[in-house]
Coordinates of C-alpha atoms (C1' of nucleotides) in Angstrom, one line a residue:
Chain V
M1 CA -17.0 -2.0 -32.2
A2 CA -19.0 1.3 -30.8
L3 CA -17.0 1.2 -27.5
Q4 CA -13.7 2.4 -29.5
I5 CA -14.4 5.9 -28.9
V6 CA -13.4 5.3 -25.2
A7 CA -9.9 3.8 -26.4
P8 CA -7.1 6.3 -25.5
Q9 CA -5.2 6.8 -28.6
T10 CA -2.0 5.2 -27.1
H11 CA 1.3 4.2 -28.6
P12 CA 4.0 1.9 -26.7
D13 CA 5.9 4.8 -25.7
T14 CA 3.1 7.0 -24.3
Y15 CA 2.7 6.5 -20.7
F16 CA -0.6 5.0 -19.9
G17 CA -2.5 6.2 -22.6
A18 CA -2.0 9.9 -21.4
V19 CA -2.7 12.2 -23.9
P20 CA 0.5 14.3 -25.2
P21 CA 1.0 17.7 -23.6
S22 CA -0.8 20.3 -25.1
P23 CA 1.3 23.1 -26.8
V24 CA -1.3 25.7 -26.1
F25 CA -2.6 25.1 -22.7
S26 CA -0.6 25.1 -19.3
E27 CA -3.4 23.3 -17.3
P28 CA -2.7 19.5 -17.0
Q29 CA -4.6 17.2 -19.2
T30 CA -7.3 15.4 -17.4
H31 CA -9.0 12.1 -18.4
G32 CA -12.4 13.7 -17.4
H33 CA -13.7 13.8 -20.9
R34 CA -12.9 10.3 -21.6
L35 CA -14.5 9.1 -18.6
I36 CA -18.0 10.9 -19.3
A37 CA -17.4 9.0 -22.7
I38 CA -16.8 5.9 -20.8
A39 CA -20.1 6.6 -18.6
D40 CA -22.2 7.7 -21.3
R41 CA -21.7 4.1 -22.6
L42 CA -21.5 1.8 -19.7
A43 CA -24.0 3.9 -17.0
T44 CA -27.2 1.6 -15.9
E45 CA -28.2 4.4 -14.0
Y46 CA -27.9 8.5 -13.2
R47 CA -28.6 10.1 -10.0
N48 CA -29.4 13.6 -9.2
V49 CA -28.1 14.7 -5.9
A50 CA -29.5 17.9 -4.6
V51 CA -27.2 20.9 -3.0
G52 CA -26.3 19.9 0.3
A53 CA -27.4 16.4 0.0
E54 CA -25.2 13.2 0.3
L55 CA -24.9 10.9 -2.2
A56 CA -25.8 7.5 -0.4
A57 CA -23.1 5.5 -2.1
F58 CA -20.7 4.2 0.0
L59 CA -22.7 1.3 1.2
E60 CA -22.7 0.4 -2.7
S61 CA -19.3 1.4 -3.7
E62 CA -18.4 -2.0 -4.4
K63 CA -21.1 -2.6 -6.7
F64 CA -20.8 0.9 -8.7
L65 CA -18.4 3.0 -10.3
F66 CA -19.4 6.6 -10.2
V67 CA -18.7 9.3 -12.7
V68 CA -19.8 12.9 -11.8
M69 CA -21.5 14.0 -14.9
D70 CA -22.6 17.5 -13.9
G71 CA -22.0 19.8 -10.7
W72 CA -19.4 20.0 -8.2
M73 CA -19.2 17.5 -5.3
F74 CA -16.4 16.7 -2.9
R75 CA -15.4 13.5 -0.6
N76 CA -15.2 14.4 3.2
A77 CA -14.1 12.7 6.2
I78 CA -16.0 13.3 9.3
L79 CA -14.7 12.7 12.8
E80 CA -16.9 11.8 15.5
D81 CA -16.9 15.4 17.1
G82 CA -18.0 17.0 13.7
R83 CA -14.3 18.1 12.6
R84 CA -14.3 17.5 8.8
Q85 CA -11.6 17.5 6.4
I86 CA -12.6 17.8 2.5
L87 CA -10.1 15.1 0.8
D88 CA -11.2 16.0 -2.7
L89 CA -13.4 18.0 -4.9
M90 CA -15.2 16.2 -7.8
L91 CA -15.9 18.2 -10.9
P92 CA -17.7 16.6 -14.2
G93 CA -15.4 13.7 -15.4
D94 CA -14.1 12.9 -12.1
M95 CA -14.7 9.3 -10.8
I96 CA -15.3 7.7 -7.2
V97 CA -14.1 4.3 -6.9
G98 CA -15.3 2.5 -3.7
R99 CA -12.8 0.6 -1.6
R100 CA -13.1 -2.0 1.0
S101 CA -12.0 -0.2 4.0
G102 CA -9.5 -1.1 6.8
Y103 CA -10.7 -0.5 10.5
T104 CA -8.4 2.4 10.8
E105 CA -10.1 4.5 8.3
V106 CA -12.2 7.2 9.2
S107 CA -15.8 7.5 7.7
Q108 CA -16.3 9.2 4.3
S109 CA -19.1 10.8 2.3
I110 CA -19.5 12.2 -1.1
D111 CA -21.7 15.4 -0.8
A112 CA -22.9 17.8 -3.6
I113 CA -21.6 21.5 -3.5
T114 CA -24.3 22.4 -6.0
D115 CA -27.1 20.3 -7.9
A116 CA -25.2 17.3 -9.4
T117 CA -25.7 14.3 -11.5
V118 CA -23.8 11.1 -11.0
A119 CA -23.3 8.1 -13.4
L120 CA -23.4 4.6 -12.1
I121 CA -21.7 2.0 -13.6
P122 CA -21.9 -1.8 -12.3
I123 CA -18.3 -2.9 -11.3
H124 CA -19.0 -6.3 -13.1
L125 CA -19.7 -4.5 -16.3
V126 CA -16.4 -2.7 -15.9
S127 CA -14.6 -6.1 -15.2
E128 CA -16.2 -7.5 -18.4
V129 CA -15.5 -4.5 -20.7
I130 CA -12.1 -4.5 -19.7
Q131 CA -11.7 -8.0 -20.6
E132 CA -12.1 -7.1 -24.3
M133 CA -10.6 -3.4 -24.0
P134 CA -7.5 -3.4 -21.4
S135 CA -7.1 0.4 -22.2
L136 CA -10.3 1.0 -20.3
A137 CA -8.3 -0.1 -17.3
L138 CA -5.3 2.0 -18.0
T139 CA -7.7 5.1 -18.1
L140 CA -9.1 4.3 -14.9
L141 CA -5.7 3.8 -13.5
A142 CA -4.6 7.1 -14.8
A143 CA -7.5 8.9 -13.6
S144 CA -6.9 7.3 -10.3
Q145 CA -3.2 8.5 -10.1
D146 CA -4.8 11.9 -10.9
A147 CA -6.6 11.8 -7.5
L148 CA -3.4 10.5 -5.7
Y149 CA -1.6 13.5 -7.1
A150 CA -4.3 16.0 -6.3
S151 CA -4.3 14.4 -2.6
Y152 CA -0.7 14.7 -2.4
E153 CA -1.0 18.5 -3.4
S154 CA -3.5 19.2 -0.6
L155 CA -1.3 17.5 2.0
V156 CA 1.7 19.5 1.1
D157 CA -0.8 22.6 1.4
T158 CA -2.2 21.5 4.8
G159 CA 0.8 20.1 6.4
R160 CA 3.7 22.5 5.1
R161 CA 2.3 25.8 4.0
T162 CA 1.1 28.9 5.8
S163 CA -2.4 29.7 5.4
L164 CA -1.7 32.6 2.8
E165 CA 0.4 30.0 0.9
A166 CA -2.0 27.4 1.4
V167 CA -5.1 29.4 0.1
A168 CA -3.4 30.6 -2.8
H169 CA -2.1 27.5 -3.9
F170 CA -5.7 25.9 -3.5
L171 CA -7.2 28.6 -5.7
V172 CA -5.0 27.9 -8.2
R173 CA -5.4 24.3 -8.4
I174 CA -9.0 24.3 -8.1
E175 CA -9.3 27.2 -10.5
A176 CA -7.3 25.4 -13.2
R177 CA -9.6 22.3 -12.7
A178 CA -12.5 24.0 -13.0
A179 CA -11.5 26.0 -16.3
N180 CA -10.4 22.6 -17.6
S181 CA -13.8 20.9 -16.7
I182 CA -16.0 23.8 -17.2
G183 CA -14.0 26.7 -18.8
R184 CA -13.5 30.2 -18.2
T185 CA -15.8 33.1 -19.1
A186 CA -14.3 35.5 -21.7
N187 CA -13.3 38.0 -19.0
G188 CA -11.5 35.1 -17.0
T189 CA -14.0 34.3 -14.5
V190 CA -14.5 30.7 -13.5
S191 CA -17.4 29.1 -11.7
F192 CA -16.7 28.6 -8.1
P193 CA -19.3 27.5 -5.7
L194 CA -17.4 26.5 -2.7
I195 CA -18.0 28.8 0.5
Q196 CA -15.1 29.8 2.9
E197 CA -16.1 26.9 5.0
H198 CA -15.2 24.4 2.1
I199 CA -11.9 26.2 1.6
G200 CA -10.8 25.6 5.2
D201 CA -12.0 22.1 5.3
A202 CA -10.1 21.3 2.5
I203 CA -7.1 22.7 3.6
G204 CA -7.3 22.2 7.5
L205 CA -7.9 26.0 8.4
T206 CA -11.2 27.6 10.1
A207 CA -13.7 29.5 7.9
V208 CA -12.7 32.7 10.0
H209 CA -9.2 32.1 9.2
V210 CA -9.9 31.7 5.5
C211 CA -11.8 34.8 5.4
R212 CA -8.7 36.8 6.8
T213 CA -6.4 35.1 4.1
L214 CA -8.9 35.6 1.4
R215 CA -9.3 39.4 2.2
K216 CA -5.1 39.8 1.8
L217 CA -5.5 38.4 -1.4
K218 CA -8.5 40.6 -2.6
T219 CA -6.7 43.9 -1.4
A220 CA -3.8 42.8 -2.9
G221 CA -5.5 42.9 -6.2
V222 CA -4.3 39.6 -6.8
I223 CA -8.0 37.6 -7.0
E224 CA -11.7 38.9 -7.1
M225 CA -14.1 36.7 -5.9
G226 CA -18.1 36.8 -5.5
R227 CA -20.8 34.4 -4.5
G228 CA -20.2 31.3 -7.0
W229 CA -17.2 32.9 -8.9
L230 CA -13.6 33.4 -8.8
K231 CA -11.3 35.2 -11.0
I232 CA -7.6 35.4 -10.6
V233 CA -6.3 38.5 -11.6
D234 CA -2.6 38.5 -10.8
R235 CA -1.3 35.1 -12.1
G236 CA 2.1 35.7 -11.7
R237 CA 1.7 37.1 -8.1
I238 CA -0.4 34.3 -6.8
A239 CA 2.1 31.9 -8.1
E240 CA 4.8 33.6 -6.3
I241 CA 2.6 33.7 -3.0
A242 CA 1.5 30.0 -3.6
G243 CA 5.0 28.8 -4.1
I244 CA 4.6 27.8 -7.7
W245 CA 7.6 27.8 -9.8
E246 CA 7.8 27.0 -13.4
D247 CA 9.2 23.6 -13.4
T248 CA 11.4 23.1 -16.5
G249 CA 11.0 19.0 -15.6
F250 CA 14.6 18.7 -14.9
E251 CA 15.9 18.2 -11.5
T252 CA 17.4 21.2 -10.0
E253 CA 19.4 21.1 -6.9
H254 CA 17.4 22.3 -4.0
P255 CA 19.7 24.3 -1.6
V256 CA 17.6 22.6 1.3
R257 CA 18.5 20.4 4.5
R258 CA 18.5 16.8 3.6
L259 CA 16.9 14.4 5.8
A260 CA 19.8 12.5 7.2
S261 CA 19.6 8.7 7.9
Chain X
M1 CA 1.2 -19.6 -19.3
A2 CA 3.4 -19.0 -17.1
L3 CA 2.4 -15.3 -16.2
Q4 CA -1.2 -16.7 -14.6
I5 CA 0.4 -16.6 -11.4
V6 CA -0.3 -12.7 -11.2
A7 CA -3.8 -13.3 -12.0
P8 CA -6.0 -12.3 -8.9
Q9 CA -8.6 -15.1 -8.4
T10 CA -11.5 -12.9 -8.9
H11 CA -15.1 -13.7 -9.9
P12 CA -17.6 -10.9 -11.5
D13 CA -19.2 -10.0 -7.7
T14 CA -15.6 -9.4 -6.2
Y15 CA -14.9 -5.8 -6.3
F16 CA -11.8 -5.2 -8.8
G17 CA -10.1 -8.5 -7.7
A18 CA -9.8 -7.7 -3.8
V19 CA -9.3 -10.9 -1.8
P20 CA -12.1 -11.7 0.1
P21 CA -11.6 -10.3 3.8
S22 CA -9.3 -12.3 6.1
P23 CA -11.4 -13.8 9.0
V24 CA -8.3 -13.9 11.0
F25 CA -6.6 -10.7 10.7
S26 CA -8.2 -7.2 11.3
E27 CA -5.5 -5.3 9.1
P28 CA -6.5 -4.7 5.7
Q29 CA -5.3 -6.9 2.8
T30 CA -2.9 -5.3 0.7
H31 CA -2.0 -6.0 -2.8
G32 CA 1.7 -6.2 -1.9
H33 CA 2.1 -9.8 -2.3
R34 CA 0.8 -9.9 -5.8
L35 CA 2.8 -7.0 -7.0
I36 CA 5.8 -8.6 -5.8
A37 CA 4.9 -11.7 -7.8
I38 CA 4.3 -9.4 -11.1
A39 CA 7.6 -7.6 -10.5
D40 CA 9.4 -11.1 -10.1
R41 CA 8.0 -11.9 -13.5
L42 CA 8.3 -8.6 -15.4
A43 CA 11.1 -6.5 -14.1
T44 CA 13.9 -5.8 -16.5
E45 CA 16.3 -4.5 -13.8
Y46 CA 16.5 -4.4 -10.0
R47 CA 17.9 -1.1 -8.3
N48 CA 19.5 -0.8 -5.0
V49 CA 19.1 2.4 -3.1
A50 CA 21.3 3.3 0.0
V51 CA 19.9 4.3 3.1
G52 CA 19.4 8.3 2.6
A53 CA 19.7 8.0 -0.9
E54 CA 17.4 9.4 -3.7
L55 CA 15.8 7.1 -6.1
A56 CA 16.7 8.9 -9.3
A57 CA 13.4 8.0 -10.7
F58 CA 11.4 11.0 -11.6
L59 CA 12.9 11.5 -14.8
E60 CA 12.3 7.9 -15.9
S61 CA 9.0 7.8 -14.5
E62 CA 7.3 7.9 -17.8
K63 CA 9.2 4.6 -18.7
F64 CA 9.2 2.4 -15.7
L65 CA 6.7 1.2 -12.9
F66 CA 8.4 0.6 -9.8
V67 CA 7.8 -1.8 -7.2
V68 CA 9.6 -1.8 -3.7
M69 CA 11.0 -5.3 -2.9
D70 CA 12.9 -4.7 0.1
G71 CA 13.6 -2.0 2.6
W72 CA 11.6 1.2 3.6
M73 CA 11.2 4.3 1.5
F74 CA 9.3 7.2 1.1
R75 CA 7.8 9.7 -1.1
N76 CA 8.3 13.3 -0.3
A77 CA 7.6 16.7 -1.6
I78 CA 10.1 19.7 -1.0
L79 CA 9.4 23.5 -0.9
E80 CA 12.1 26.0 -2.1
D81 CA 12.9 26.9 1.5
G82 CA 13.6 23.3 2.6
R83 CA 9.8 22.6 4.3
R84 CA 9.2 19.2 3.5
Q85 CA 6.3 16.9 3.5
I86 CA 6.1 13.0 3.2
L87 CA 3.6 11.8 1.1
D88 CA 3.5 8.4 1.5
L89 CA 5.7 5.4 3.0
M90 CA 6.6 2.8 0.7
L91 CA 7.0 -0.8 2.1
P92 CA 7.9 -4.0 0.1
G93 CA 5.0 -4.6 -2.4
D94 CA 4.3 -1.0 -2.7
M95 CA 4.3 0.6 -5.9
I96 CA 5.4 3.9 -7.6
V97 CA 3.7 5.1 -10.6
G98 CA 5.0 8.2 -12.4
R99 CA 2.7 10.6 -14.0
R100 CA 3.2 13.7 -16.1
S101 CA 2.8 16.7 -13.8
G102 CA 1.0 20.0 -14.4
Y103 CA 2.8 23.0 -13.5
T104 CA 1.2 23.5 -10.3
E105 CA 2.6 20.7 -8.6
V106 CA 5.6 20.6 -6.0
S107 CA 8.6 18.7 -7.1
Q108 CA 8.6 15.1 -5.5
S109 CA 11.3 12.5 -4.8
I110 CA 11.8 9.2 -3.5
D111 CA 14.2 8.4 -0.8
A112 CA 15.3 5.4 1.1
I113 CA 14.8 5.2 4.8
T114 CA 16.8 2.0 5.1
D115 CA 18.9 -0.1 2.5
A116 CA 16.1 -0.8 -0.5
T117 CA 15.5 -2.6 -3.7
V118 CA 13.4 -1.4 -6.1
A119 CA 12.2 -3.6 -9.1
L120 CA 12.0 -1.5 -12.3
I121 CA 9.2 -2.8 -14.8
P122 CA 9.1 -1.3 -18.4
I123 CA 5.9 0.7 -18.8
H124 CA 5.5 -0.9 -22.7
L125 CA 6.1 -4.4 -21.0
V126 CA 2.9 -3.2 -18.6
S127 CA 0.8 -2.6 -21.4
E128 CA 1.5 -5.5 -23.6
V129 CA 0.9 -8.1 -20.8
I130 CA -2.3 -5.9 -19.8
Q131 CA -3.7 -6.6 -23.4
E132 CA -3.5 -10.7 -22.7
M133 CA -4.4 -10.3 -19.0
P134 CA -6.7 -7.3 -18.2
S135 CA -6.4 -8.6 -14.5
L136 CA -3.2 -7.0 -14.1
A137 CA -4.7 -3.6 -14.8
L138 CA -7.2 -4.3 -12.0
T139 CA -4.5 -4.9 -9.6
L140 CA -2.6 -2.2 -10.2
L141 CA -5.8 0.1 -10.1
A142 CA -6.7 -1.7 -6.8
A143 CA -2.9 -0.7 -5.7
S144 CA -3.4 2.9 -6.6
Q145 CA -6.8 3.3 -4.8
D146 CA -4.8 1.7 -1.8
A147 CA -2.3 4.8 -2.0
L148 CA -5.4 7.0 -2.4
Y149 CA -6.8 6.1 0.7
A150 CA -3.8 6.1 2.6
S151 CA -3.0 9.7 1.6
Y152 CA -6.5 10.6 2.7
E153 CA -5.7 9.4 6.1
S154 CA -2.6 11.2 6.2
L155 CA -4.7 14.5 5.1
V156 CA -7.2 13.9 8.0
D157 CA -4.3 13.5 10.3
T158 CA -2.6 16.6 9.3
G159 CA -5.4 18.8 8.7
R160 CA -8.0 18.1 11.4
R161 CA -6.3 16.3 14.2
T162 CA -4.3 17.5 17.1
S163 CA -0.8 16.3 17.4
L164 CA -1.4 13.8 19.9
E165 CA -4.2 12.2 17.9
A166 CA -2.4 12.3 14.6
V167 CA 0.7 11.0 16.0
A168 CA -1.3 8.0 17.4
H169 CA -3.1 7.6 14.3
F170 CA -0.2 7.5 12.2
L171 CA 1.6 5.0 14.5
V172 CA -1.5 2.8 14.2
R173 CA -1.5 3.1 10.5
I174 CA 1.9 2.4 9.9
E175 CA 2.4 -0.2 12.5
A176 CA -0.3 -2.0 10.7
R177 CA 1.3 -1.7 7.2
A178 CA 4.5 -2.8 8.7
A179 CA 3.2 -6.0 10.2
N180 CA 1.2 -6.4 7.2
S181 CA 4.3 -6.5 4.8
I182 CA 6.8 -7.6 7.2
G183 CA 5.4 -9.1 10.0
R184 CA 5.9 -8.8 13.9
T185 CA 8.2 -10.5 16.4
A186 CA 6.6 -13.1 18.7
N187 CA 6.2 -10.2 21.4
G188 CA 4.5 -8.0 19.3
T189 CA 7.4 -5.6 18.0
V190 CA 7.5 -4.4 14.5
S191 CA 10.6 -2.8 12.5
F192 CA 10.0 0.8 12.7
P193 CA 13.2 2.7 11.2
L194 CA 11.6 5.9 11.0
I195 CA 13.1 9.1 13.2
Q196 CA 11.1 11.7 14.7
E197 CA 11.6 14.1 11.8
H198 CA 10.2 11.5 9.4
I199 CA 6.9 11.4 11.5
G200 CA 6.8 14.7 11.8
D201 CA 7.2 15.6 8.0
A202 CA 4.6 12.6 7.5
I203 CA 1.9 14.7 9.5
G204 CA 2.8 18.3 9.6
L205 CA 4.6 18.8 13.0
T206 CA 8.4 19.5 13.9
A207 CA 10.6 17.0 15.2
V208 CA 10.8 18.6 18.4
H209 CA 6.8 18.3 19.0
V210 CA 6.7 14.8 18.2
C211 CA 9.1 14.3 20.6
R212 CA 7.0 15.7 23.3
T213 CA 3.9 14.1 21.9
L214 CA 5.5 10.4 21.7
R215 CA 6.7 11.1 25.3
K216 CA 3.3 11.4 26.3
L217 CA 2.3 8.3 24.6
K218 CA 5.6 6.5 26.4
T219 CA 4.8 7.6 29.7
A220 CA 1.1 6.7 29.4
G221 CA 2.2 3.1 28.9
V222 CA 0.5 3.0 25.7
I223 CA 3.5 2.5 23.1
E224 CA 7.0 1.3 23.4
M225 CA 9.6 2.5 21.2
G226 CA 13.8 2.3 20.2
R227 CA 15.8 2.9 17.6
G228 CA 14.2 1.0 14.7
W229 CA 11.5 -0.8 16.3
L230 CA 7.9 0.1 17.7
K231 CA 5.4 -1.9 20.0
I232 CA 2.1 -0.7 20.6
V233 CA 1.3 -2.0 23.9
D234 CA -2.3 -1.1 24.6
R235 CA -4.1 -0.9 21.6
G236 CA -7.7 0.0 23.0
R237 CA -6.0 3.2 24.4
I238 CA -4.4 4.1 21.3
A239 CA -7.5 3.5 19.1
E240 CA -9.2 5.9 21.4
I241 CA -6.4 8.5 21.3
A242 CA -6.3 8.1 17.7
G243 CA -10.2 8.3 17.6
I244 CA -10.6 4.9 15.6
W245 CA -14.0 3.4 16.2
E246 CA -15.0 0.0 15.3
D247 CA -17.1 0.5 12.0
T248 CA -19.7 -1.7 11.4
G249 CA -19.8 -0.8 7.7
F250 CA -23.1 0.7 8.6
E251 CA -23.8 4.1 8.3
T252 CA -24.2 5.7 11.7
E253 CA -25.7 9.1 12.4
H254 CA -23.1 11.9 13.2
P255 CA -24.3 14.3 15.7
V256 CA -22.5 16.8 13.8
R257 CA -22.8 20.0 12.2
R258 CA -23.7 19.9 8.6
L259 CA -21.8 21.8 6.1
A260 CA -24.7 23.9 4.9
S261 CA -24.8 25.0 1.4
Chain D
dC1 C1' 37.4 7.0 22.3
dG2 C1' 35.2 10.5 19.5
dC3 C1' 32.2 12.5 16.5
dC4 C1' 27.9 12.6 14.4
dT5 C1' 23.0 11.8 14.4
dT6 C1' 18.9 11.7 17.0
dG7 C1' 16.5 12.6 21.3
dT8 C1' 14.8 15.5 25.0
dT9 C1' 13.7 19.7 27.6
dG10 C1' 13.0 24.6 28.4
dA11 C1' 11.7 29.3 27.5
dC12 C1' 9.7 32.2 24.3
dT13 C1' 6.9 33.4 19.8
dA14 C1' 3.6 33.1 16.7
dC15 C1' -0.1 31.5 14.0
dC16 C1' -4.2 30.3 13.9
dC17 C1' -8.4 29.1 16.7
dT18 C1' -12.2 30.1 19.5
dC19 C1' -15.6 33.1 20.7
dA20 C1' -18.7 36.7 19.8
dA21 C1' -21.0 40.3 17.4
dT22 C1' -22.4 42.6 13.4
dG23 C1' -22.8 43.2 8.5
dA24 C1' -23.9 41.7 3.7
dT25 C1' -26.3 38.9 0.7
dC26 C1' -29.8 36.1 -1.1
dG27 C1' -34.3 33.6 -1.4
dT28 C1' -38.6 33.4 0.2
dG29 C1' -43.3 35.2 1.4
dG30 C1' -46.6 38.2 3.2
Chain P
dC1 C1' -42.1 45.5 -3.0
dC2 C1' -40.4 45.3 1.4
dA3 C1' -40.1 42.4 5.5
dC4 C1' -37.9 38.6 7.4
dG5 C1' -35.1 34.6 8.2
dA6 C1' -31.2 32.1 7.0
dT7 C1' -26.8 32.0 5.2
dC8 C1' -22.5 33.4 4.6
dA9 C1' -19.0 37.0 5.2
dT10 C1' -16.3 40.2 8.3
dT11 C1' -14.0 41.7 12.0
dG12 C1' -12.2 41.9 17.0
dA13 C1' -10.5 40.4 21.3
dG14 C1' -8.1 37.0 23.7
dG15 C1' -6.2 32.2 24.0
dG16 C1' -3.8 28.0 23.1
dT17 C1' -1.3 24.7 20.4
dA18 C1' 2.5 24.2 17.8
dG19 C1' 7.0 26.4 16.3
dT20 C1' 11.4 28.2 16.9
dC21 C1' 15.7 28.6 19.0
dA22 C1' 19.0 26.9 22.1
dA23 C1' 21.4 23.9 25.1
dC24 C1' 22.5 19.4 26.2
dA25 C1' 21.8 14.2 26.6
dA26 C1' 22.0 9.6 24.7
dG27 C1' 23.2 6.5 21.3
dG28 C1' 25.5 4.4 17.1
dC29 C1' 29.6 3.7 14.5
dG30 C1' 33.9 4.1 12.9

DNA sequence: CGCCTTGTTGACTACCCTCAATGATCGTGG
DNA sequence: CCACGATCATTGAGGGTAGTCAACAAGGCG
């Protein structure tokens, strides 16, 4: 049937329909291309969200699955006094799944960083299609896990890295996602529409401190930035600053204090 | 067939198989009971993990889905110099889904806070069962989203709340989960095996500062704590401190600065 | 009883925040 | 084309929250 195109090529030994590691690129594969294909098939509505506008989605989040088709968005949490935490960035191919919330949870919204387009897929339609194509559910699960692991990275940046480490690590992560979703220009520049306030709100800093931190990275020749773009000049150096170590996949002994218990 | 017991009772209008809101309890429903039932049916192995030990799982995380059956565990990220961030707590009914990692990601491990038991379900078995029972995939997706939203709460605590707010909010969240998973005693006490270092590592503070902060809450009569237990004495007050506001579910106007763009 | 883990408290430090002013950049309209 | 306003970036001075270091107390457990 026509929908076969969205079915991941899996075999029993492949974890949850994940694509095999690419031998060429070091960026992690995302499920974005697959989600976009799904949205093309199942969306009943497309919605445009202007720069700075909010996707009035959370009241209907139990009715639709959202897939970002174009532009940059972010999910943020807002405290009563205006403090704000960006929970995740959403690039084309990322999805938004609502959830019945408990009373302890902070209110969220989805905002557009650039003009953006979102596909709306009715939840009941997703459920129906899954009945005949269970692999769709596995794709959604994998995408959900991607978001979870991205959130974990933000948590480490925010909780346990210094501002310099956190900013460097954040830039590496987002640059990779942007490259993966949108691509780099020939000279290695990626689209990067975030302002310093966005960066600060994503990793728990103020815009002022982000500014000072970025300056260090710029004057050290590690990155170049302008309005709307980013170029990572010295990947080795920024990885070092960010505390990224080539991981072989094998557990190494950490010479660390152990949490006793 | 026998496996029907794990199928959530869903109808098309119900979001992803979530149980309807309970009219009695204000705690959010989890999918724990359902996952435990699934594990009872599908697990090929149970593994005991002693207090303080590490679930040597991440090398095999592409082969198994893990479900915590008993005890408390936590997922943590470790930096090279020993800094540590607790990413999530795992109580009975919580699941662990591995993921092929990208090179920017920090190394993780799963450790036991108390003696714990984990059920191992082979991934290929999950895939097979999903073919004939797609609702299983929806349960897994819902559980994954639960973990994601829990992570978002930690992110807000860590990035945008003061130590007092963060500790209070953390205690409220975990107390609710513990009550939901294990239950409260008649006098309102819940099992709480975390030491102050765990709390600090979960919300980006040092154990010393957690100590000072907990002391404020104790002397204010908001909570009572002892080795292995916690009692929230004044729920109204701690919710106020934590910045939790009864949410009607309707969007209210936030009198806040807007992120310009 | 004695060791080891965990909790507590104090003094000092430092990283990041706040407040504020200025500069750069961009879009817009006269 | 330039002026203007708005947004965003930059820089400085000073302050506060949380970290660090250290010593000691309080419980558990063998």
